[in-house]
Amino acid sequence: MLQSTILAACMPLAAQAKSSTEQQGESLRLAIPAIALGATLFYEEGYDGSLQFFESLATNELTTYALKQAIDTRRPNGDCCNSFPSGHASTAFMGAAFIHRRYGWEYAVPAYLGAAYVGYTRVDADKHYTRDVVAGAVIGIASSFYFTEPYEGVKITPYAADGSYGIMFSGHW
C-alpha cells in the first residue's frame, strides 16, 4: 500500500520531467538573447545597443503574447492552449536576429543555428506545431530587424514604397 501511494505521488513529477533535448532548448532560449544583451553591455560604448535590444525584446514579447491570447490554439500534446505562436522560438530568433543585425552574419550563424534548434525542441516535445515555430521565428526576426541598427559599417535595408522596390545602402565614413 505504501509503495503504491509513493508511486502515485511521484507519477506527476515523472510526467513533468523534461527530456534533455527540451532542457537544452529551454537553456538556449535564454542564452541567445542573454549573449546579445551582454555584447551591447561589454562590447559597446554607450547604451544605444542595449536600448535597441530592449525595444526588440518588448515588441517581440508583446506581439507573441497578444497573438497567443487572440488565436488560442490547442497544443499538439493536447494541453490547452496558447500554442500559436511559439514564444520560445520568437525569443531565440529575436536574439539571433539582433546579433545578425547589430554585429553581422559571422556572429549570427551560431545564434541562428541555436534558435533553429530551440524550434526543433518545441516540435519534438509536442509543445508546438511547425507553423507555431515558424511564426515565432518571423516575429522574433522582424522585431529585431525593425529596431536594430548595425553597430559599425554599412547598413543594407530593403524598402518598398509608392510602387517602387529596392535596397538602400547607408553607412558612416
GROMACS .gro file of C-alpha atoms in nm, residues 63-148:
model
   86
   63THR     CA    1   0.333   4.060  -3.012
   64THR     CA    2   0.379   3.693  -2.924
   65TYR     CA    3   0.163   3.719  -2.611
   66ALA     CA    4  -0.113   3.911  -2.792
   67LEU     CA    5  -0.127   3.652  -3.070
   68LYS     CA    6  -0.130   3.365  -2.819
   69GLN     CA    7  -0.432   3.520  -2.647
   70ALA     CA    8  -0.613   3.613  -2.968
   71ILE     CA    9  -0.564   3.284  -3.152
   72ASP     CA   10  -0.573   3.046  -2.852
   73THR     CA   11  -0.498   2.712  -3.023
   74ARG     CA   12  -0.453   2.375  -2.853
   75ARG     CA   13  -0.102   2.230  -2.838
   76PRO     CA   14  -0.016   1.907  -3.025
   77ASN     CA   15   0.013   1.718  -2.695
   78GLY     CA   16  -0.348   1.810  -2.617
   79ASP     CA   17  -0.268   2.068  -2.349
   80CYS     CA   18  -0.475   2.379  -2.361
   81CYS     CA   19  -0.386   2.639  -2.509
   82ASN     CA   20  -0.179   2.925  -2.649
   83SER     CA   21   0.018   2.711  -2.892
   84PHE     CA   22   0.040   2.975  -3.166
   85PRO     CA   23   0.299   3.129  -3.199
   86SER     CA   24   0.592   2.970  -3.018
   87GLY     CA   25   0.726   3.206  -2.753
   88HIS     CA   26   1.045   3.004  -2.717
   89ALA     CA   27   1.116   3.033  -3.090
   90SER     CA   28   1.029   3.403  -3.103
   91THR     CA   29   1.262   3.486  -2.815
   92ALA     CA   30   1.551   3.277  -2.951
   93PHE     CA   31   1.516   3.416  -3.303
   94MET     CA   32   1.482   3.771  -3.168
   95GLY     CA   33   1.821   3.728  -3.001
   96ALA     CA   34   1.979   3.571  -3.310
   97ALA     CA   35   1.840   3.840  -3.541
   98PHE     CA   36   1.962   4.112  -3.304
   99ILE     CA   37   2.314   3.968  -3.321
  100HIS     CA   38   2.283   3.943  -3.700
  101ARG     CA   39   2.158   4.298  -3.750
  102ARG     CA   40   2.388   4.458  -3.493
  103TYR     CA   41   2.713   4.266  -3.547
  104GLY     CA   42   2.685   4.079  -3.879
  105TRP     CA   43   2.649   3.731  -4.022
  106GLU     CA   44   2.977   3.595  -3.891
  107TYR     CA   45   2.846   3.624  -3.534
  108ALA     CA   46   2.487   3.537  -3.617
  109VAL     CA   47   2.530   3.196  -3.779
  110PRO     CA   48   2.580   3.008  -3.449
  111ALA     CA   49   2.293   3.205  -3.292
  112TYR     CA   50   2.057   3.117  -3.579
  113LEU     CA   51   2.158   2.751  -3.556
  114GLY     CA   52   2.084   2.760  -3.183
  115ALA     CA   53   1.750   2.931  -3.243
  116ALA     CA   54   1.657   2.670  -3.505
  117TYR     CA   55   1.744   2.401  -3.251
  118VAL     CA   56   1.514   2.569  -2.997
  119GLY     CA   57   1.233   2.549  -3.253
  120TYR     CA   58   1.312   2.183  -3.319
  121THR     CA   59   1.295   2.104  -2.946
  122ARG     CA   60   0.949   2.259  -2.919
  123VAL     CA   61   0.814   2.046  -3.202
  124ASP     CA   62   0.998   1.737  -3.076
  125ALA     CA   63   0.844   1.782  -2.728
  126ASP     CA   64   0.493   1.810  -2.881
  127LYS     CA   65   0.457   2.161  -2.739
  128HIS     CA   66   0.415   2.325  -3.082
  129TYR     CA   67   0.334   2.258  -3.442
  130THR     CA   68   0.591   2.357  -3.704
  131ARG     CA   69   0.371   2.653  -3.804
  132ASP     CA   70   0.389   2.783  -3.445
  133VAL     CA   71   0.769   2.777  -3.454
  134VAL     CA   72   0.788   2.940  -3.798
  135ALA     CA   73   0.551   3.217  -3.688
  136GLY     CA   74   0.756   3.271  -3.371
  137ALA     CA   75   1.075   3.292  -3.578
  138VAL     CA   76   0.921   3.551  -3.811
  139ILE     CA   77   0.802   3.764  -3.518
  140GLY     CA   78   1.142   3.745  -3.347
  141ILE     CA   79   1.337   3.831  -3.661
  142ALA     CA   80   1.101   4.113  -3.760
  143SER     CA   81   1.112   4.274  -3.415
  144SER     CA   82   1.492   4.282  -3.416
  145PHE     CA   83   1.527   4.398  -3.774
  146TYR     CA   84   1.281   4.682  -3.714
  147PHE     CA   85   1.457   4.831  -3.410
  148THR     CA   86   1.821   4.734  -3.450
   0.00000   0.00000   0.00000
